[in-house]
Each structure stands twice: as C-alpha cells, then as structure tokens.
Amino acid sequence: MKLLRTLFSKHKFPYSKIKITRQGTIYILVLIILGFAAFNSGNNMIYLIFAIALSLMGVSSYLAVKNLFNIEIKVEFPQEIYANKETFISVFLVNLEKRKKFVIEVELLGKVFHFDLLEKQAKKNENFTFVRRGKYEIKKVSISSSYPFGFFTREKERIINETFYVFPEIRNVFITQKNSFQSNTLKQDNDGDFYSIDDYKEGLDARKISWKISAKLGEEKVITLANSEGTDLVVIFNNSKKMFDEDHFEIAVKKTASLTYKLFHDRINFMFISHKIKLKCASYEDYLKIMRYLSEVNLEDNEPITKTKGITHENIEFI
C-alpha cells in the first residue's frame, strides 16, 4: 500500500476531467458482452478479439496523453472591446513537438474553439458580445481532446492569467448648451464634425438645421461643428454618490464614454477630468487610459467636481 501511495504521489493524474462519449459507452458495452462470451464459451477466438479490443483502450489512453502535452496556448484580445458590440477573440495553439496533434478543443468564456489538426501552430476566432462593462480576468482555460478513437474526452486546465477591458457601450451623442459650458470656444466650421447642438434662431443659416434631431426633440436645432485646431474642450466626469443612483450613474458613464469616443475619433482635442485621473487626450494610449478608467469606475463617497467648467453628463444627449 505504501508503494502504491508513493507511486501515485509522484505521478500526477494528467487530466482534470475524463468524460465518456456515446461511442465510448457503446464500445464498453460491446467489451462487456465479449468478455462474458469469452469466459462462458471458452472460445479462443473470442478471447483474442476481447484482448485486442481491450488493448485498444490502453493504446487510446497513451495516444491521448501525448496528444494534449506540449501545447502552448495564447489568447489575443482586441485593444478596444465595447459593451453590446460584437467583437472577435483569437486563440493561438503552438505545437512544441514535431508530432502532429489532432482534434483539439479549447474552451474560453463559455465558447469552444475547435482545431481538427495542429501541425506547428494554428489560430481560431470566435465572436463574443459582452453585456457589461468592466475589467475581466481569465485565470485558466480548459483544453480537451477525444483523440484517437472518440471513446473518451480528456480535459486539462491551463493557467493563462489574461486581463482585458470591456469599455462602456457607445452610442451617438450630441452636446447641448445647458449651463452655458464653454459656448464661446465652439467654432462653426463645415470642415469639422459636429459635437454640439443649439437652438435655431432667426437669421442663422437654415442649411445647418438638423431635421433628424429637430424632429426627435420637437423644435428646430442647429448643429455646431468644430475642427481639431480649436481650443481644448474639458470633459468632466463625476462618480459621486451624492449625484447618482446606480441606474443614472450607468447612463452618465455611457454618455461620457460615447463623447470621449466621438471626440477622439474626430481628432478633437480635449481634457478629461475626474477624481482619479486628469489627462489631456493627445494620443491613442491616453484614449485607452480614459476608456479603461470608465470601464471599471464605480460610485464613490466623494464631493462632486463643480468648480471646474466643462462638459458634464448633463450636457450630453443620446441621438
């Protein structure tokens, strides 16, 4: 008994799970029938058939162990993943042996990546849609195979320790002139992309009326355009419990993230100010820092930012 305990303690079981397949169930039933027939009849031919069928189980186990070993798994996430928007995640398998691998499956976030053949390396993509913003951590994935005969599915767990961010949902937005924020900094230039909307006043160019937005709001509205050479805008984000409940806070996050997305992709300079970060968005890395912050920010017990003038969630409306 001590010898057996020592043997099993030194050799760790190579799989986390073994599942029997439908074909495997049928095969085992056939083995049982053959075994009874061989013992009851004493027929040497049936004994031989039973022995060969039983030895296939041992060969299957040996080949399966070799098939799942020495495989490197890499997971690639896009830099930008947005809530409620389809995105693709890639799984790379690298074969560290000269021997080919067959029928490999990798389970990640509830989806299965299937590889029929793995020679040196292979890549598979699957589409995902994340409902909630946030920071996601994947500590391990499972890799499995039913090779060689499909009687059993053997599964191993691999540690990958990957982290990725799901940014808030992005929607089309415009800026209203509530609270008279920075209205004197806006440039009316048809070469730019609009980020503000004002009431239509007599004498203004009627061609600048947005009939789509006017129909939605019930009154005539004029879009105000800007180019990237304008004075920097200031976007202020508050996460004070004194200002929001959970539902209204999520709306404020979406509005701020949508405006940040629009300003950055329209190449409009802006300053982002919150309790945790104060950053001028001048590069792609700056943009990612802001969006990562918005992806995991929560309500906190702090004082609202009121002394600094700028665009807040109250100035942002969904189209």
mmCIF file of C-alpha atoms in Angstrom:
data_model
loop_
_atom_site.group_PDB
_atom_site.id
_atom_site.type_symbol
_atom_site.label_atom_id
_atom_site.label_comp_id
_atom_site.label_asym_id
_atom_site.label_seq_id
_atom_site.Cartn_x
_atom_site.Cartn_y
_atom_site.Cartn_z
ATOM 1 C CA MET A 1 0.000 0.000 0.000
ATOM 2 C CA LYS A 2 2.830 2.399 0.870
ATOM 3 C CA LEU A 3 4.433 1.639 -2.511
ATOM 4 C CA LEU A 4 1.189 2.443 -4.334
ATOM 5 C CA ARG A 5 0.736 5.706 -2.399
ATOM 6 C CA THR A 6 4.307 6.759 -3.225
ATOM 7 C CA LEU A 7 3.785 5.900 -6.897
ATOM 8 C CA PHE A 8 0.567 7.964 -7.208
ATOM 9 C CA SER A 9 2.012 10.913 -5.273
ATOM 10 C CA LYS A 10 4.965 11.159 -7.668
ATOM 11 C CA HIS A 11 2.892 10.823 -10.838
ATOM 12 C CA LYS A 12 0.118 13.371 -11.010
ATOM 13 C CA PHE A 13 -3.009 12.367 -12.901
ATOM 14 C CA PRO A 14 -2.623 14.014 -16.339
ATOM 15 C CA TYR A 15 -6.244 15.200 -16.706
ATOM 16 C CA SER A 16 -8.645 17.323 -14.708
ATOM 17 C CA LYS A 17 -11.658 15.505 -16.203
ATOM 18 C CA ILE A 18 -12.416 12.437 -18.291
ATOM 19 C CA LYS A 19 -15.823 12.150 -19.925
ATOM 20 C CA ILE A 20 -17.117 9.099 -21.713
ATOM 21 C CA THR A 21 -18.694 9.755 -25.092
ATOM 22 C CA ARG A 22 -21.681 7.999 -26.678
ATOM 23 C CA GLN A 23 -19.321 5.955 -28.839
ATOM 24 C CA GLY A 24 -17.311 5.075 -25.754
ATOM 25 C CA THR A 25 -20.411 3.866 -23.925
ATOM 26 C CA ILE A 26 -21.304 1.581 -26.851
ATOM 27 C CA TYR A 27 -17.713 0.313 -27.036
ATOM 28 C CA ILE A 28 -17.628 -0.567 -23.318
ATOM 29 C CA LEU A 29 -20.959 -2.390 -23.597
ATOM 30 C CA VAL A 30 -19.554 -4.403 -26.513
ATOM 31 C CA LEU A 31 -16.440 -5.201 -24.409
ATOM 32 C CA ILE A 32 -18.609 -6.467 -21.540
ATOM 33 C CA ILE A 33 -20.596 -8.678 -23.899
ATOM 34 C CA LEU A 34 -17.404 -10.031 -25.472
ATOM 35 C CA GLY A 35 -15.928 -10.689 -22.033
ATOM 36 C CA PHE A 36 -18.955 -12.702 -20.894
ATOM 37 C CA ALA A 37 -18.998 -14.588 -24.163
ATOM 38 C CA ALA A 38 -15.295 -15.415 -23.911
ATOM 39 C CA PHE A 39 -15.480 -16.664 -20.300
ATOM 40 C CA ASN A 40 -18.675 -18.663 -20.833
ATOM 41 C CA SER A 41 -17.737 -20.281 -24.140
ATOM 42 C CA GLY A 42 -14.001 -20.750 -23.660
ATOM 43 C CA ASN A 43 -13.572 -19.943 -27.348
ATOM 44 C CA ASN A 44 -10.004 -18.853 -28.044
ATOM 45 C CA MET A 45 -11.029 -16.667 -30.987
ATOM 46 C CA ILE A 46 -13.441 -14.682 -28.809
ATOM 47 C CA TYR A 47 -10.701 -14.394 -26.174
ATOM 48 C CA LEU A 48 -8.376 -12.990 -28.844
ATOM 49 C CA ILE A 49 -10.972 -10.487 -30.067
ATOM 50 C CA PHE A 50 -11.679 -9.424 -26.479
ATOM 51 C CA ALA A 51 -7.957 -8.984 -25.750
ATOM 52 C CA ILE A 52 -7.420 -6.865 -28.888
ATOM 53 C CA ALA A 53 -10.448 -4.690 -28.109
ATOM 54 C CA LEU A 54 -9.239 -4.221 -24.536
ATOM 55 C CA SER A 55 -5.711 -3.337 -25.659
ATOM 56 C CA LEU A 56 -7.160 -0.592 -27.880
ATOM 57 C CA MET A 57 -8.305 1.129 -24.678
ATOM 58 C CA GLY A 58 -4.698 1.204 -23.444
ATOM 59 C CA VAL A 59 -3.382 2.455 -26.788
ATOM 60 C CA SER A 60 -6.103 5.120 -26.805
ATOM 61 C CA SER A 61 -5.050 6.345 -23.358
ATOM 62 C CA TYR A 62 -1.359 6.528 -24.330
ATOM 63 C CA LEU A 63 -2.014 8.452 -27.549
ATOM 64 C CA ALA A 64 -4.405 10.826 -25.768
ATOM 65 C CA VAL A 65 -1.753 11.729 -23.171
ATOM 66 C CA LYS A 66 0.757 12.529 -25.924
ATOM 67 C CA ASN A 67 -1.849 14.481 -27.887
ATOM 68 C CA LEU A 68 -2.547 17.033 -25.114
ATOM 69 C CA PHE A 69 1.014 17.576 -23.925
ATOM 70 C CA ASN A 70 3.471 20.234 -25.110
ATOM 71 C CA ILE A 71 0.865 22.624 -26.475
ATOM 72 C CA GLU A 72 1.220 26.340 -25.788
ATOM 73 C CA ILE A 73 -1.980 28.382 -25.606
ATOM 74 C CA LYS A 74 -2.142 32.107 -26.336
ATOM 75 C CA VAL A 75 -5.261 34.263 -26.228
ATOM 76 C CA GLU A 76 -5.430 37.550 -28.139
ATOM 77 C CA PHE A 77 -7.932 40.261 -27.204
ATOM 78 C CA PRO A 78 -8.587 43.429 -29.220
ATOM 79 C CA GLN A 79 -7.426 46.692 -27.662
ATOM 80 C CA GLU A 80 -10.963 48.044 -27.909
ATOM 81 C CA ILE A 81 -13.894 45.933 -26.753
ATOM 82 C CA TYR A 82 -17.205 47.724 -26.250
ATOM 83 C CA ALA A 83 -20.259 46.513 -24.346
ATOM 84 C CA ASN A 84 -23.150 45.271 -26.512
ATOM 85 C CA LYS A 85 -20.962 45.251 -29.619
ATOM 86 C CA GLU A 86 -19.736 42.106 -31.313
ATOM 87 C CA THR A 87 -16.002 41.516 -31.072
ATOM 88 C CA PHE A 88 -13.631 38.713 -32.017
ATOM 89 C CA ILE A 89 -11.261 36.918 -29.666
ATOM 90 C CA SER A 90 -8.479 34.704 -31.035
ATOM 91 C CA VAL A 91 -6.907 31.564 -29.622
ATOM 92 C CA PHE A 92 -3.446 30.508 -30.833
ATOM 93 C CA LEU A 93 -2.131 26.982 -30.335
ATOM 94 C CA VAL A 94 1.580 26.316 -30.722
ATOM 95 C CA ASN A 95 2.772 22.724 -31.059
ATOM 96 C CA LEU A 96 6.094 22.344 -29.242
ATOM 97 C CA GLU A 97 6.658 18.863 -30.678
ATOM 98 C CA LYS A 98 7.299 17.545 -34.183
ATOM 99 C CA ARG A 99 4.413 15.109 -33.729
ATOM 100 C CA LYS A 100 1.097 16.396 -35.116
ATOM 101 C CA LYS A 101 -1.848 16.943 -32.790
ATOM 102 C CA PHE A 102 -5.439 16.087 -33.644
ATOM 103 C CA VAL A 103 -8.975 17.046 -32.576
ATOM 104 C CA ILE A 104 -8.111 19.742 -30.014
ATOM 105 C CA GLU A 105 -10.747 21.898 -28.337
ATOM 106 C CA VAL A 106 -10.156 24.943 -26.156
ATOM 107 C CA GLU A 107 -12.999 26.288 -24.005
ATOM 108 C CA LEU A 108 -12.852 30.010 -23.282
ATOM 109 C CA LEU A 109 -15.618 32.160 -21.761
ATOM 110 C CA GLY A 110 -18.235 29.534 -22.479
ATOM 111 C CA LYS A 111 -17.297 29.043 -26.150
ATOM 112 C CA VAL A 112 -15.351 26.211 -27.764
ATOM 113 C CA PHE A 113 -12.527 26.753 -30.261
ATOM 114 C CA HIS A 114 -12.144 23.597 -32.362
ATOM 115 C CA PHE A 115 -8.896 22.546 -34.078
ATOM 116 C CA ASP A 116 -9.030 19.435 -36.294
ATOM 117 C CA LEU A 117 -5.296 19.420 -36.941
ATOM 118 C CA LEU A 118 -2.369 21.148 -35.241
ATOM 119 C CA GLU A 119 0.983 20.899 -37.016
ATOM 120 C CA LYS A 120 3.191 23.827 -35.933
ATOM 121 C CA GLN A 121 0.647 26.483 -34.970
ATOM 122 C CA ALA A 122 -2.982 27.313 -35.607
ATOM 123 C CA LYS A 123 -5.391 30.155 -34.917
ATOM 124 C CA LYS A 124 -9.163 30.261 -34.460
ATOM 125 C CA ASN A 125 -11.519 33.205 -33.926
ATOM 126 C CA GLU A 126 -14.873 33.328 -32.162
ATOM 127 C CA ASN A 127 -17.258 36.262 -31.827
ATOM 128 C CA PHE A 128 -18.318 37.485 -28.383
ATOM 129 C CA THR A 129 -20.732 40.145 -27.158
ATOM 130 C CA PHE A 130 -20.253 41.391 -23.605
ATOM 131 C CA VAL A 131 -23.266 42.951 -21.915
ATOM 132 C CA ARG A 132 -21.482 44.654 -19.030
ATOM 133 C CA ARG A 133 -18.517 46.995 -18.971
ATOM 134 C CA GLY A 134 -15.654 46.122 -16.644
ATOM 135 C CA LYS A 135 -12.266 44.563 -16.158
ATOM 136 C CA TYR A 136 -12.280 40.849 -16.949
ATOM 137 C CA GLU A 137 -9.710 38.353 -15.703
ATOM 138 C CA ILE A 138 -9.234 34.868 -17.115
ATOM 139 C CA LYS A 139 -7.005 32.745 -14.920
ATOM 140 C CA LYS A 140 -7.253 29.465 -16.804
ATOM 141 C CA VAL A 141 -8.755 27.737 -19.823
ATOM 142 C CA SER A 142 -9.546 24.105 -20.486
ATOM 143 C CA ILE A 143 -8.050 22.136 -23.367
ATOM 144 C CA SER A 144 -9.576 18.796 -24.323
ATOM 145 C CA SER A 145 -9.466 16.099 -26.969
ATOM 146 C CA SER A 146 -11.379 12.960 -27.903
ATOM 147 C CA TYR A 147 -8.433 11.684 -29.959
ATOM 148 C CA PRO A 148 -7.759 8.966 -31.120
ATOM 149 C CA PHE A 149 -10.958 6.900 -31.211
ATOM 150 C CA GLY A 150 -13.520 9.270 -29.756
ATOM 151 C CA PHE A 151 -14.389 6.969 -26.830
ATOM 152 C CA PHE A 152 -13.362 9.451 -24.124
ATOM 153 C CA THR A 153 -12.922 13.206 -23.913
ATOM 154 C CA ARG A 154 -9.897 14.054 -21.820
ATOM 155 C CA GLU A 155 -9.610 17.567 -20.410
ATOM 156 C CA LYS A 156 -6.736 19.553 -18.903
ATOM 157 C CA GLU A 157 -6.678 23.023 -17.354
ATOM 158 C CA ARG A 158 -4.049 25.549 -18.398
ATOM 159 C CA ILE A 159 -3.197 28.740 -16.496
ATOM 160 C CA ILE A 160 -3.053 31.827 -18.752
ATOM 161 C CA ASN A 161 -3.743 34.801 -16.374
ATOM 162 C CA GLU A 162 -5.074 37.171 -19.042
ATOM 163 C CA THR A 163 -6.770 40.531 -18.369
ATOM 164 C CA PHE A 164 -8.872 42.622 -20.730
ATOM 165 C CA TYR A 165 -11.280 45.558 -20.506
ATOM 166 C CA VAL A 166 -14.790 45.904 -21.840
ATOM 167 C CA PHE A 167 -15.439 49.593 -22.458
ATOM 168 C CA PRO A 168 -18.878 51.148 -21.883
ATOM 169 C CA GLU A 169 -21.486 50.938 -24.626
ATOM 170 C CA ILE A 170 -21.001 53.579 -27.316
ATOM 171 C CA ARG A 171 -23.972 55.455 -28.758
ATOM 172 C CA ASN A 172 -24.399 58.503 -30.984
ATOM 173 C CA VAL A 173 -24.456 61.675 -28.904
ATOM 174 C CA PHE A 174 -24.613 65.438 -29.232
ATOM 175 C CA ILE A 175 -23.818 68.227 -26.788
ATOM 176 C CA THR A 176 -26.426 70.668 -25.571
ATOM 177 C CA GLN A 177 -25.739 74.184 -24.306
ATOM 178 C CA LYS A 178 -27.026 73.580 -20.784
ATOM 179 C CA ASN A 179 -25.292 75.555 -18.035
ATOM 180 C CA SER A 180 -23.520 77.705 -20.670
ATOM 181 C CA PHE A 181 -20.444 75.492 -20.797
ATOM 182 C CA GLN A 182 -17.582 76.786 -22.951
ATOM 183 C CA SER A 183 -20.002 78.096 -25.568
ATOM 184 C CA ASN A 184 -17.542 80.750 -26.647
ATOM 185 C CA THR A 185 -14.940 78.142 -27.639
ATOM 186 C CA LEU A 186 -17.046 76.425 -30.277
ATOM 187 C CA LYS A 187 -16.069 77.067 -33.917
ATOM 188 C CA GLN A 188 -18.569 76.889 -36.716
ATOM 189 C CA ASP A 189 -16.613 75.258 -39.493
ATOM 190 C CA ASN A 190 -18.092 72.964 -42.114
ATOM 191 C CA ASP A 191 -14.815 71.078 -42.395
ATOM 192 C CA GLY A 192 -15.261 69.617 -38.908
ATOM 193 C CA ASP A 193 -17.588 67.075 -37.380
ATOM 194 C CA PHE A 194 -20.378 68.287 -35.104
ATOM 195 C CA TYR A 195 -20.172 67.866 -31.362
ATOM 196 C CA SER A 196 -22.709 70.450 -30.233
ATOM 197 C CA ILE A 197 -26.313 71.433 -30.924
ATOM 198 C CA ASP A 198 -28.038 74.777 -30.368
ATOM 199 C CA ASP A 199 -31.493 76.273 -30.755
ATOM 200 C CA TYR A 200 -32.228 77.694 -34.207
ATOM 201 C CA LYS A 201 -32.511 81.475 -34.183
ATOM 202 C CA GLU A 202 -33.814 83.747 -36.889
ATOM 203 C CA GLY A 203 -31.028 84.878 -39.182
ATOM 204 C CA LEU A 204 -28.943 81.697 -38.899
ATOM 205 C CA ASP A 205 -28.161 79.622 -41.985
ATOM 206 C CA ALA A 206 -31.156 77.281 -42.392
ATOM 207 C CA ARG A 207 -28.915 74.721 -44.110
ATOM 208 C CA LYS A 208 -27.344 73.985 -40.735
ATOM 209 C CA ILE A 209 -30.626 72.758 -39.270
ATOM 210 C CA SER A 210 -30.532 69.054 -38.388
ATOM 211 C CA TRP A 211 -34.026 67.908 -39.330
ATOM 212 C CA LYS A 212 -33.475 64.453 -37.864
ATOM 213 C CA ILE A 213 -32.579 65.810 -34.417
ATOM 214 C CA SER A 214 -35.190 68.580 -34.678
ATOM 215 C CA ALA A 215 -37.916 66.007 -35.342
ATOM 216 C CA LYS A 216 -36.842 63.996 -32.311
ATOM 217 C CA LEU A 217 -36.652 66.977 -29.945
ATOM 218 C CA GLY A 218 -39.765 68.731 -31.292
ATOM 219 C CA GLU A 219 -38.035 72.030 -32.121
ATOM 220 C CA GLU A 220 -35.580 73.298 -34.700
ATOM 221 C CA LYS A 221 -31.967 72.622 -33.796
ATOM 222 C CA VAL A 222 -28.727 73.740 -35.463
ATOM 223 C CA ILE A 223 -25.578 71.633 -35.360
ATOM 224 C CA THR A 224 -22.329 73.352 -34.386
ATOM 225 C CA LEU A 225 -19.188 71.990 -35.987
ATOM 226 C CA ALA A 226 -15.570 72.028 -34.896
ATOM 227 C CA ASN A 227 -12.158 71.089 -36.195
ATOM 228 C CA SER A 228 -9.124 69.710 -34.385
ATOM 229 C CA GLU A 229 -7.454 73.097 -34.240
ATOM 230 C CA GLY A 230 -9.985 74.562 -31.822
ATOM 231 C CA THR A 231 -9.398 75.369 -28.175
ATOM 232 C CA ASP A 232 -9.272 72.254 -25.986
ATOM 233 C CA LEU A 233 -12.582 71.149 -24.558
ATOM 234 C CA VAL A 234 -12.874 69.947 -20.977
ATOM 235 C CA VAL A 235 -14.864 66.792 -20.224
ATOM 236 C CA ILE A 236 -15.749 66.409 -16.549
ATOM 237 C CA PHE A 237 -16.809 63.079 -15.101
ATOM 238 C CA ASN A 238 -18.311 62.746 -11.635
ATOM 239 C CA ASN A 239 -18.842 59.497 -9.761
ATOM 240 C CA SER A 240 -20.201 60.922 -6.523
ATOM 241 C CA LYS A 241 -22.975 59.062 -4.698
ATOM 242 C CA LYS A 242 -24.440 62.478 -3.955
ATOM 243 C CA MET A 243 -25.301 62.892 -7.638
ATOM 244 C CA PHE A 244 -26.409 59.453 -8.860
ATOM 245 C CA ASP A 245 -28.148 56.235 -8.096
ATOM 246 C CA GLU A 246 -26.825 53.088 -9.844
ATOM 247 C CA ASP A 247 -29.063 53.310 -12.942
ATOM 248 C CA HIS A 248 -28.463 57.010 -13.609
ATOM 249 C CA PHE A 249 -24.753 56.527 -12.998
ATOM 250 C CA GLU A 250 -24.548 53.896 -15.743
ATOM 251 C CA ILE A 251 -26.266 56.301 -18.143
ATOM 252 C CA ALA A 252 -23.728 59.007 -17.215
ATOM 253 C CA VAL A 253 -20.866 56.562 -17.879
ATOM 254 C CA LYS A 254 -22.282 55.688 -21.318
ATOM 255 C CA LYS A 255 -22.732 59.346 -22.208
ATOM 256 C CA THR A 256 -19.204 60.281 -21.148
ATOM 257 C CA ALA A 257 -17.669 57.274 -22.897
ATOM 258 C CA SER A 258 -19.641 57.997 -26.081
ATOM 259 C CA LEU A 259 -18.476 61.617 -26.126
ATOM 260 C CA THR A 260 -14.879 60.567 -25.431
ATOM 261 C CA TYR A 261 -15.089 58.089 -28.322
ATOM 262 C CA LYS A 262 -16.502 60.728 -30.676
ATOM 263 C CA LEU A 263 -14.047 63.473 -29.788
ATOM 264 C CA PHE A 264 -11.025 61.190 -30.073
ATOM 265 C CA HIS A 265 -12.050 59.654 -33.398
ATOM 266 C CA ASP A 266 -12.919 63.109 -34.765
ATOM 267 C CA ARG A 267 -9.424 64.244 -33.671
ATOM 268 C CA ILE A 268 -10.753 66.995 -31.439
ATOM 269 C CA ASN A 269 -8.504 67.990 -28.544
ATOM 270 C CA PHE A 270 -9.989 67.673 -25.062
ATOM 271 C CA MET A 271 -9.041 67.438 -21.404
ATOM 272 C CA PHE A 272 -10.577 64.673 -19.284
ATOM 273 C CA ILE A 273 -11.031 65.422 -15.586
ATOM 274 C CA SER A 274 -12.292 63.061 -12.889
ATOM 275 C CA HIS A 275 -11.463 62.319 -9.256
ATOM 276 C CA LYS A 276 -8.912 59.661 -10.242
ATOM 277 C CA ILE A 277 -7.359 60.982 -13.442
ATOM 278 C CA LYS A 278 -6.701 64.337 -15.085
ATOM 279 C CA LEU A 279 -5.450 63.780 -18.588
ATOM 280 C CA LYS A 280 -5.180 65.583 -21.889
ATOM 281 C CA CYS A 281 -6.202 63.140 -24.584
ATOM 282 C CA ALA A 282 -3.410 63.593 -27.106
ATOM 283 C CA SER A 283 -2.644 60.004 -28.155
ATOM 284 C CA TYR A 284 -4.160 56.571 -28.515
ATOM 285 C CA GLU A 285 -2.642 55.497 -25.201
ATOM 286 C CA ASP A 286 -4.343 58.454 -23.495
ATOM 287 C CA TYR A 287 -7.638 57.405 -25.029
ATOM 288 C CA LEU A 288 -7.200 53.836 -23.777
ATOM 289 C CA LYS A 289 -6.397 55.085 -20.251
ATOM 290 C CA ILE A 290 -9.622 57.101 -20.173
ATOM 291 C CA MET A 291 -11.752 54.255 -21.520
ATOM 292 C CA ARG A 292 -10.188 51.734 -19.134
ATOM 293 C CA TYR A 293 -10.974 54.066 -16.273
ATOM 294 C CA LEU A 294 -14.593 54.394 -17.445
ATOM 295 C CA SER A 295 -14.857 50.623 -17.877
ATOM 296 C CA GLU A 296 -14.327 49.892 -14.177
ATOM 297 C CA VAL A 297 -15.308 53.107 -12.382
ATOM 298 C CA ASN A 298 -17.879 52.834 -9.582
ATOM 299 C CA LEU A 299 -19.834 55.224 -7.402
ATOM 300 C CA GLU A 300 -17.797 56.618 -4.510
ATOM 301 C CA ASP A 301 -18.280 58.823 -1.451
ATOM 302 C CA ASN A 302 -16.671 61.987 -2.761
ATOM 303 C CA GLU A 303 -17.585 65.581 -3.463
ATOM 304 C CA PRO A 304 -18.788 66.407 -6.993
ATOM 305 C CA ILE A 305 -16.444 68.408 -9.215
ATOM 306 C CA THR A 306 -18.211 71.761 -9.517
ATOM 307 C CA LYS A 307 -15.522 74.457 -9.601
ATOM 308 C CA THR A 308 -14.093 73.448 -12.992
ATOM 309 C CA LYS A 309 -16.140 74.456 -16.023
ATOM 310 C CA GLY A 310 -16.603 71.918 -18.770
ATOM 311 C CA ILE A 311 -18.858 69.350 -20.388
ATOM 312 C CA THR A 312 -20.634 67.050 -17.918
ATOM 313 C CA HIS A 313 -23.150 64.262 -18.415
ATOM 314 C CA GLU A 314 -25.901 66.887 -18.204
ATOM 315 C CA ASN A 315 -24.630 68.452 -21.448
ATOM 316 C CA ILE A 316 -24.624 65.150 -23.344
ATOM 317 C CA GLU A 317 -27.719 63.687 -25.005
ATOM 318 C CA PHE A 318 -28.238 60.483 -26.956
ATOM 319 C CA ILE A 319 -29.466 60.764 -30.524
#
